[in-house]
Amino acid sequence: QVQLQESGPGLVKPSETLSLTCSVSGYSISNGYYWGWIRQASGKGLEWIAIIYHSGTTYYNPSLKSRVTMSVDTSNNQFSLNVTSVTAADTAVYYCARSRYNYGPFDPWGQGALVTVSS
Amino acid sequence: DFQMTQSPSSLSASVGDRVTFTCRTSQSISNYLNWYQQKPGKAPKLLIYSASSLQSGVPSRFSGSGSGTDFTLTISSLQREDFATYYCQQSYRTPYSFGQGTKLEI
């Protein structure tokens, strides 16, 4: 059974870089599939951030593209998200998730990691 | 980007009721439409993919339909555990945007 777990600092200062890692168990990322990040501000809806294929091909949300980078680390079976120049608007619960194919739904999801941007 | 509009934004219902949620997209997405259920403090859970395919393990009281720009999610007989927020998502073209959600309340 595939499981995903987000990890990273819970507090980031404005203008700094938010870095999160998603560790995958029960499946080897090098075997394929797409891996993504989604976030949700408190009391708000879901925002799609980006997805990456195991080969490294990435697709970013244009609203965040200039600040977002995803990468995959097959040796450690994890993938990462970096968001630069953060502001309070980047405060949210960040979820990682898997999609079995491009154009596919996300399933399963990690439990989510709350990241607060504050000085 | 594709705009996703869900209606209603909230809905009150009772156990045993049949309820229908609607999701409309700004452009045709064929059947690349997914539905998720989210409970407070939890990650979303996939219910329906490709507009009408029931995800494994999801009760058969959930069903989806639609194609093009108009889609529906129906719960045939509400159970207490179904009270949650429901989101649609298009996976036709990146960014794979979500609707704003429909909150189902008792």
PDB file of C-alpha atoms in Angstrom:
ATOM      1  CA  GLN A   1       0.000   0.000   0.000  1.00  0.00           C
ATOM      2  CA  VAL A   2       1.464   3.308  -1.079  1.00  0.00           C
ATOM      3  CA  GLN A   3       1.870   5.922   1.634  1.00  0.00           C
ATOM      4  CA  LEU A   4       3.112   9.508   1.394  1.00  0.00           C
ATOM      5  CA  GLN A   5       4.424  11.680   4.202  1.00  0.00           C
ATOM      6  CA  GLU A   6       5.256  15.369   4.036  1.00  0.00           C
ATOM      7  CA  SER A   7       8.069  16.853   6.109  1.00  0.00           C
ATOM      8  CA  GLY A   8       9.694  20.242   6.499  1.00  0.00           C
ATOM      9  CA  PRO A   9       9.817  23.368   8.651  1.00  0.00           C
ATOM     10  CA  GLY A  10       6.503  24.478  10.023  1.00  0.00           C
ATOM     11  CA  LEU A  11       7.559  28.127  10.171  1.00  0.00           C
ATOM     12  CA  VAL A  12       9.239  30.142   7.438  1.00  0.00           C
ATOM     13  CA  LYS A  13      10.133  33.838   7.477  1.00  0.00           C
ATOM     14  CA  PRO A  14       8.808  36.198   4.804  1.00  0.00           C
ATOM     15  CA  SER A  15      11.043  36.486   1.714  1.00  0.00           C
ATOM     16  CA  GLU A  16      12.740  33.158   2.530  1.00  0.00           C
ATOM     17  CA  THR A  17      12.339  29.786   0.806  1.00  0.00           C
ATOM     18  CA  LEU A  18       9.813  27.164   1.821  1.00  0.00           C
ATOM     19  CA  SER A  19      11.151  23.630   1.368  1.00  0.00           C
ATOM     20  CA  LEU A  20       9.107  20.468   1.757  1.00  0.00           C
ATOM     21  CA  THR A  21       9.864  16.820   1.136  1.00  0.00           C
ATOM     22  CA  CYS A  22       7.435  14.001   0.463  1.00  0.00           C
ATOM     23  CA  SER A  23       8.671  10.542   1.410  1.00  0.00           C
ATOM     24  CA  VAL A  24       7.055   7.652  -0.416  1.00  0.00           C
ATOM     25  CA  SER A  25       6.728   4.127   0.976  1.00  0.00           C
ATOM     26  CA  GLY A  26       5.239   1.032  -0.583  1.00  0.00           C
ATOM     27  CA  TYR A  27       6.196   2.030  -4.118  1.00  0.00           C
ATOM     28  CA  SER A  28       9.431   2.949  -5.888  1.00  0.00           C
ATOM     29  CA  ILE A  29       9.249   6.372  -7.541  1.00  0.00           C
ATOM     30  CA  SER A  30      11.723   5.197 -10.180  1.00  0.00           C
ATOM     31  CA  ASN A  31       9.058   2.805 -11.494  1.00  0.00           C
ATOM     32  CA  GLY A  32       6.964   5.697 -12.762  1.00  0.00           C
ATOM     33  CA  TYR A  33       3.757   7.639 -12.050  1.00  0.00           C
ATOM     34  CA  TYR A  34       3.331  11.345 -11.423  1.00  0.00           C
ATOM     35  CA  TRP A  35       3.862  13.034  -8.080  1.00  0.00           C
ATOM     36  CA  GLY A  36       2.293  16.308  -7.097  1.00  0.00           C
ATOM     37  CA  TRP A  37       1.826  19.088  -4.577  1.00  0.00           C
ATOM     38  CA  ILE A  38      -1.435  20.769  -3.615  1.00  0.00           C
ATOM     39  CA  ARG A  39      -2.002  23.373  -0.925  1.00  0.00           C
ATOM     40  CA  GLN A  40      -4.931  24.661   1.085  1.00  0.00           C
ATOM     41  CA  ALA A  41      -5.033  27.899   3.036  1.00  0.00           C
ATOM     42  CA  SER A  42      -7.039  27.809   6.248  1.00  0.00           C
ATOM     43  CA  GLY A  43     -10.751  27.694   5.490  1.00  0.00           C
ATOM     44  CA  LYS A  44     -10.120  27.872   1.748  1.00  0.00           C
ATOM     45  CA  GLY A  45     -10.215  25.530  -1.220  1.00  0.00           C
ATOM     46  CA  LEU A  46      -7.536  23.414  -2.839  1.00  0.00           C
ATOM     47  CA  GLU A  47      -4.843  24.916  -5.062  1.00  0.00           C
ATOM     48  CA  TRP A  48      -2.892  22.722  -7.495  1.00  0.00           C
ATOM     49  CA  ILE A  49       0.806  23.654  -7.368  1.00  0.00           C
ATOM     50  CA  ALA A  50       2.771  21.287  -9.590  1.00  0.00           C
ATOM     51  CA  ILE A  51       3.436  17.709 -10.671  1.00  0.00           C
ATOM     52  CA  ILE A  52       6.571  15.849 -11.664  1.00  0.00           C
ATOM     53  CA  TYR A  53       7.165  12.632 -13.550  1.00  0.00           C
ATOM     54  CA  HIS A  54       9.778  10.237 -12.214  1.00  0.00           C
ATOM     55  CA  SER A  55      12.051  11.253 -15.103  1.00  0.00           C
ATOM     56  CA  GLY A  56      11.994  14.847 -13.878  1.00  0.00           C
ATOM     57  CA  THR A  57       9.499  16.352 -16.326  1.00  0.00           C
ATOM     58  CA  THR A  58       7.570  19.001 -14.437  1.00  0.00           C
ATOM     59  CA  TYR A  59       4.364  20.995 -14.847  1.00  0.00           C
ATOM     60  CA  TYR A  60       3.836  24.099 -12.723  1.00  0.00           C
ATOM     61  CA  ASN A  61       0.863  26.302 -11.952  1.00  0.00           C
ATOM     62  CA  PRO A  62       1.547  29.541 -13.874  1.00  0.00           C
ATOM     63  CA  SER A  63       0.330  31.558 -10.908  1.00  0.00           C
ATOM     64  CA  LEU A  64       3.323  30.254  -8.933  1.00  0.00           C
ATOM     65  CA  LYS A  65       5.694  29.137 -11.663  1.00  0.00           C
ATOM     66  CA  SER A  66       8.381  31.753 -11.199  1.00  0.00           C
ATOM     67  CA  ARG A  67       8.738  30.843  -7.504  1.00  0.00           C
ATOM     68  CA  VAL A  68       8.223  27.073  -7.497  1.00  0.00           C
ATOM     69  CA  THR A  69      10.604  24.219  -8.164  1.00  0.00           C
ATOM     70  CA  MET A  70       9.933  20.491  -7.864  1.00  0.00           C
ATOM     71  CA  SER A  71      12.530  17.760  -7.923  1.00  0.00           C
ATOM     72  CA  VAL A  72      12.605  14.015  -7.507  1.00  0.00           C
ATOM     73  CA  ASP A  73      15.188  11.972  -5.599  1.00  0.00           C
ATOM     74  CA  THR A  74      14.787   8.375  -6.681  1.00  0.00           C
ATOM     75  CA  SER A  75      17.668   7.146  -4.541  1.00  0.00           C
ATOM     76  CA  ASN A  76      15.818   8.205  -1.389  1.00  0.00           C
ATOM     77  CA  ASN A  77      12.348   7.581  -2.862  1.00  0.00           C
ATOM     78  CA  GLN A  78      11.155  11.109  -2.243  1.00  0.00           C
ATOM     79  CA  PHE A  79      10.300  14.293  -4.052  1.00  0.00           C
ATOM     80  CA  SER A  80      10.543  17.911  -3.005  1.00  0.00           C
ATOM     81  CA  LEU A  81       8.977  21.328  -3.363  1.00  0.00           C
ATOM     82  CA  ASN A  82      10.682  24.700  -3.036  1.00  0.00           C
ATOM     83  CA  VAL A  83       8.780  27.983  -2.995  1.00  0.00           C
ATOM     84  CA  THR A  84      10.942  31.103  -2.991  1.00  0.00           C
ATOM     85  CA  SER A  85      10.209  34.624  -1.758  1.00  0.00           C
ATOM     86  CA  VAL A  86       7.319  33.510   0.430  1.00  0.00           C
ATOM     87  CA  THR A  87       4.732  35.842   1.894  1.00  0.00           C
ATOM     88  CA  ALA A  88       1.873  35.345   4.322  1.00  0.00           C
ATOM     89  CA  ALA A  89      -0.249  34.303   1.330  1.00  0.00           C
ATOM     90  CA  ASP A  90       1.822  31.112   1.116  1.00  0.00           C
ATOM     91  CA  THR A  91       0.679  30.026   4.577  1.00  0.00           C
ATOM     92  CA  ALA A  92      -1.232  26.801   4.031  1.00  0.00           C
ATOM     93  CA  VAL A  93      -1.402  23.085   4.551  1.00  0.00           C
ATOM     94  CA  TYR A  94       0.716  21.496   1.835  1.00  0.00           C
ATOM     95  CA  TYR A  95      -0.235  18.047   0.579  1.00  0.00           C
ATOM     96  CA  CYS A  96       1.765  15.686  -1.583  1.00  0.00           C
ATOM     97  CA  ALA A  97      -0.048  13.102  -3.671  1.00  0.00           C
ATOM     98  CA  ARG A  98       0.371  10.552  -6.442  1.00  0.00           C
ATOM     99  CA  SER A  99      -1.253  10.373  -9.845  1.00  0.00           C
ATOM    100  CA  ARG A 100      -0.974   7.109 -11.762  1.00  0.00           C
ATOM    101  CA  TYR A 101      -0.875   8.876 -15.095  1.00  0.00           C
ATOM    102  CA  ASN A 102      -0.805  12.333 -16.590  1.00  0.00           C
ATOM    103  CA  TYR A 103      -4.354  13.716 -16.776  1.00  0.00           C
ATOM    104  CA  GLY A 104      -5.192  11.473 -13.827  1.00  0.00           C
ATOM    105  CA  PRO A 105      -6.624  12.083 -10.359  1.00  0.00           C
ATOM    106  CA  PHE A 106      -4.586  12.275  -7.170  1.00  0.00           C
ATOM    107  CA  ASP A 107      -4.667   9.169  -5.002  1.00  0.00           C
ATOM    108  CA  PRO A 108      -3.390   8.634  -2.406  1.00  0.00           C
ATOM    109  CA  TRP A 109      -2.565  11.846  -0.556  1.00  0.00           C
ATOM    110  CA  GLY A 110      -0.222  12.533   2.325  1.00  0.00           C
ATOM    111  CA  GLN A 111      -1.697  13.740   5.598  1.00  0.00           C
ATOM    112  CA  GLY A 112      -0.553  17.321   4.942  1.00  0.00           C
ATOM    113  CA  ALA A 113       1.999  19.665   6.493  1.00  0.00           C
ATOM    114  CA  LEU A 114       1.107  23.084   7.858  1.00  0.00           C
ATOM    115  CA  VAL A 115       3.545  25.793   6.853  1.00  0.00           C
ATOM    116  CA  THR A 116       3.186  29.234   8.391  1.00  0.00           C
ATOM    117  CA  VAL A 117       4.951  32.247   6.933  1.00  0.00           C
ATOM    118  CA  SER A 118       5.662  34.721   9.688  1.00  0.00           C
ATOM    119  CA  SER A 119       8.541  36.715  11.128  1.00  0.00           C
TER     120      SER A 119
ATOM    121  CA  ASP B   1      -6.687  28.344 -17.122  1.00  0.00           C
ATOM    122  CA  PHE B   2      -9.886  26.374 -16.703  1.00  0.00           C
ATOM    123  CA  GLN B   3     -12.368  27.895 -14.265  1.00  0.00           C
ATOM    124  CA  MET B   4     -14.275  25.439 -12.117  1.00  0.00           C
ATOM    125  CA  THR B   5     -17.585  26.482 -10.584  1.00  0.00           C
ATOM    126  CA  GLN B   6     -19.333  24.295  -8.041  1.00  0.00           C
ATOM    127  CA  SER B   7     -22.884  24.744  -6.901  1.00  0.00           C
ATOM    128  CA  PRO B   8     -24.275  25.114  -4.407  1.00  0.00           C
ATOM    129  CA  SER B   9     -21.505  26.370  -2.133  1.00  0.00           C
ATOM    130  CA  SER B  10     -23.262  24.728   0.794  1.00  0.00           C
ATOM    131  CA  LEU B  11     -26.123  22.333   1.207  1.00  0.00           C
ATOM    132  CA  SER B  12     -28.131  21.155   4.192  1.00  0.00           C
ATOM    133  CA  ALA B  13     -29.573  17.663   4.080  1.00  0.00           C
ATOM    134  CA  SER B  14     -30.649  14.778   6.274  1.00  0.00           C
ATOM    135  CA  VAL B  15     -29.595  11.173   6.630  1.00  0.00           C
ATOM    136  CA  GLY B  16     -31.276   9.146   3.902  1.00  0.00           C
ATOM    137  CA  ASP B  17     -31.648  12.071   1.479  1.00  0.00           C
ATOM    138  CA  ARG B  18     -30.527  11.953  -2.121  1.00  0.00           C
ATOM    139  CA  VAL B  19     -28.258  14.876  -2.946  1.00  0.00           C
ATOM    140  CA  THR B  20     -26.640  16.138  -6.123  1.00  0.00           C
ATOM    141  CA  PHE B  21     -23.701  18.479  -6.519  1.00  0.00           C
ATOM    142  CA  THR B  22     -22.859  20.294  -9.716  1.00  0.00           C
ATOM    143  CA  CYS B  23     -19.508  21.256 -11.233  1.00  0.00           C
ATOM    144  CA  ARG B  24     -19.247  23.399 -14.338  1.00  0.00           C
ATOM    145  CA  THR B  25     -16.059  24.167 -16.276  1.00  0.00           C
ATOM    146  CA  SER B  26     -15.284  27.206 -18.420  1.00  0.00           C
ATOM    147  CA  GLN B  27     -14.182  25.014 -21.338  1.00  0.00           C
ATOM    148  CA  SER B  28     -14.841  21.461 -22.387  1.00  0.00           C
ATOM    149  CA  ILE B  29     -12.722  18.911 -20.549  1.00  0.00           C
ATOM    150  CA  SER B  30     -14.217  15.752 -22.053  1.00  0.00           C
ATOM    151  CA  ASN B  31     -14.498  13.410 -19.047  1.00  0.00           C
ATOM    152  CA  TYR B  32     -11.315  14.484 -17.241  1.00  0.00           C
ATOM    153  CA  LEU B  33     -13.205  15.320 -14.069  1.00  0.00           C
ATOM    154  CA  ASN B  34     -12.545  13.984 -10.581  1.00  0.00           C
ATOM    155  CA  TRP B  35     -14.443  14.286  -7.300  1.00  0.00           C
ATOM    156  CA  TYR B  36     -12.934  14.333  -3.814  1.00  0.00           C
ATOM    157  CA  GLN B  37     -14.377  14.284  -0.315  1.00  0.00           C
ATOM    158  CA  GLN B  38     -12.635  16.174   2.477  1.00  0.00           C
ATOM    159  CA  LYS B  39     -13.408  16.032   6.177  1.00  0.00           C
ATOM    160  CA  PRO B  40     -12.099  18.633   8.644  1.00  0.00           C
ATOM    161  CA  GLY B  41      -8.393  18.251   9.361  1.00  0.00           C
ATOM    162  CA  LYS B  42      -8.001  15.436   6.841  1.00  0.00           C
ATOM    163  CA  ALA B  43      -6.566  15.098   3.358  1.00  0.00           C
ATOM    164  CA  PRO B  44      -8.993  14.871   0.441  1.00  0.00           C
ATOM    165  CA  LYS B  45     -10.114  11.397  -0.579  1.00  0.00           C
ATOM    166  CA  LEU B  46     -10.728  10.417  -4.183  1.00  0.00           C
ATOM    167  CA  LEU B  47     -14.316   9.300  -4.823  1.00  0.00           C
ATOM    168  CA  ILE B  48     -14.870   9.453  -8.576  1.00  0.00           C
ATOM    169  CA  TYR B  49     -12.417   9.751 -11.477  1.00  0.00           C
ATOM    170  CA  SER B  50     -12.950  10.208 -15.199  1.00  0.00           C
ATOM    171  CA  ALA B  51     -16.357  11.733 -14.411  1.00  0.00           C
ATOM    172  CA  SER B  52     -18.131   8.472 -13.624  1.00  0.00           C
ATOM    173  CA  SER B  53     -15.667   5.800 -12.468  1.00  0.00           C
ATOM    174  CA  LEU B  54     -16.012   4.807  -8.835  1.00  0.00           C
ATOM    175  CA  GLN B  55     -12.705   4.629  -6.987  1.00  0.00           C
ATOM    176  CA  SER B  56     -12.008   1.252  -5.403  1.00  0.00           C
ATOM    177  CA  GLY B  57     -13.381   1.022  -1.874  1.00  0.00           C
ATOM    178  CA  VAL B  58     -15.835   3.910  -2.271  1.00  0.00           C
ATOM    179  CA  PRO B  59     -19.450   2.993  -1.457  1.00  0.00           C
ATOM    180  CA  SER B  60     -21.770   2.515  -4.413  1.00  0.00           C
ATOM    181  CA  ARG B  61     -24.137   5.218  -3.146  1.00  0.00           C
ATOM    182  CA  PHE B  62     -21.703   7.673  -4.749  1.00  0.00           C
ATOM    183  CA  SER B  63     -21.997   8.182  -8.482  1.00  0.00           C
ATOM    184  CA  GLY B  64     -20.801  10.696 -11.033  1.00  0.00           C
ATOM    185  CA  SER B  65     -21.930  11.731 -14.456  1.00  0.00           C
ATOM    186  CA  GLY B  66     -21.363  14.314 -17.139  1.00  0.00           C
ATOM    187  CA  SER B  67     -19.103  15.225 -19.999  1.00  0.00           C
ATOM    188  CA  GLY B  68     -17.847  18.362 -21.649  1.00  0.00           C
ATOM    189  CA  THR B  69     -18.558  21.239 -19.280  1.00  0.00           C
ATOM    190  CA  ASP B  70     -21.265  19.982 -16.907  1.00  0.00           C
ATOM    191  CA  PHE B  71     -20.817  17.322 -14.275  1.00  0.00           C
ATOM    192  CA  THR B  72     -22.695  15.998 -11.266  1.00  0.00           C
ATOM    193  CA  LEU B  73     -21.898  13.992  -8.165  1.00  0.00           C
ATOM    194  CA  THR B  74     -24.826  12.200  -6.570  1.00  0.00           C
ATOM    195  CA  ILE B  75     -25.133  10.510  -3.199  1.00  0.00           C
ATOM    196  CA  SER B  76     -28.168   8.250  -3.390  1.00  0.00           C
ATOM    197  CA  SER B  77     -28.864   7.891   0.340  1.00  0.00           C
ATOM    198  CA  LEU B  78     -26.883  10.073   2.709  1.00  0.00           C
ATOM    199  CA  GLN B  79     -25.112   8.461   5.598  1.00  0.00           C
ATOM    200  CA  ARG B  80     -23.845  10.354   8.617  1.00  0.00           C
ATOM    201  CA  GLU B  81     -20.227   9.878   7.533  1.00  0.00           C
ATOM    202  CA  ASP B  82     -20.926  11.642   4.214  1.00  0.00           C
ATOM    203  CA  PHE B  83     -21.187  15.086   5.767  1.00  0.00           C
ATOM    204  CA  ALA B  84     -18.053  16.778   4.471  1.00  0.00           C
ATOM    205  CA  THR B  85     -16.844  19.147   1.766  1.00  0.00           C
ATOM    206  CA  TYR B  86     -16.746  17.951  -1.829  1.00  0.00           C
ATOM    207  CA  TYR B  87     -14.392  19.238  -4.512  1.00  0.00           C
ATOM    208  CA  CYS B  88     -14.287  18.694  -8.240  1.00  0.00           C
ATOM    209  CA  GLN B  89     -11.012  18.841 -10.173  1.00  0.00           C
ATOM    210  CA  GLN B  90     -10.256  18.941 -13.878  1.00  0.00           C
ATOM    211  CA  SER B  91      -7.255  16.934 -15.071  1.00  0.00           C
ATOM    212  CA  TYR B  92      -7.588  17.812 -18.740  1.00  0.00           C
ATOM    213  CA  ARG B  93      -4.960  20.509 -18.880  1.00  0.00           C
ATOM    214  CA  THR B  94      -2.475  21.904 -16.387  1.00  0.00           C
ATOM    215  CA  PRO B  95      -2.907  23.584 -14.000  1.00  0.00           C
ATOM    216  CA  TYR B  96      -5.301  20.863 -12.853  1.00  0.00           C
ATOM    217  CA  SER B  97      -7.629  23.271 -11.067  1.00  0.00           C
ATOM    218  CA  PHE B  98     -10.162  22.525  -8.352  1.00  0.00           C
ATOM    219  CA  GLY B  99     -13.606  23.920  -7.759  1.00  0.00           C
ATOM    220  CA  GLN B 100     -14.237  26.011  -4.661  1.00  0.00           C
ATOM    221  CA  GLY B 101     -16.041  23.157  -2.921  1.00  0.00           C
ATOM    222  CA  THR B 102     -19.527  22.331  -1.704  1.00  0.00           C
ATOM    223  CA  LYS B 103     -19.987  21.917   2.039  1.00  0.00           C
ATOM    224  CA  LEU B 104     -22.591  19.324   2.919  1.00  0.00           C
ATOM    225  CA  GLU B 105     -24.101  19.913   6.341  1.00  0.00           C
ATOM    226  CA  ILE B 106     -26.625  18.131   8.460  1.00  0.00           C
TER     227      ILE B 106
END
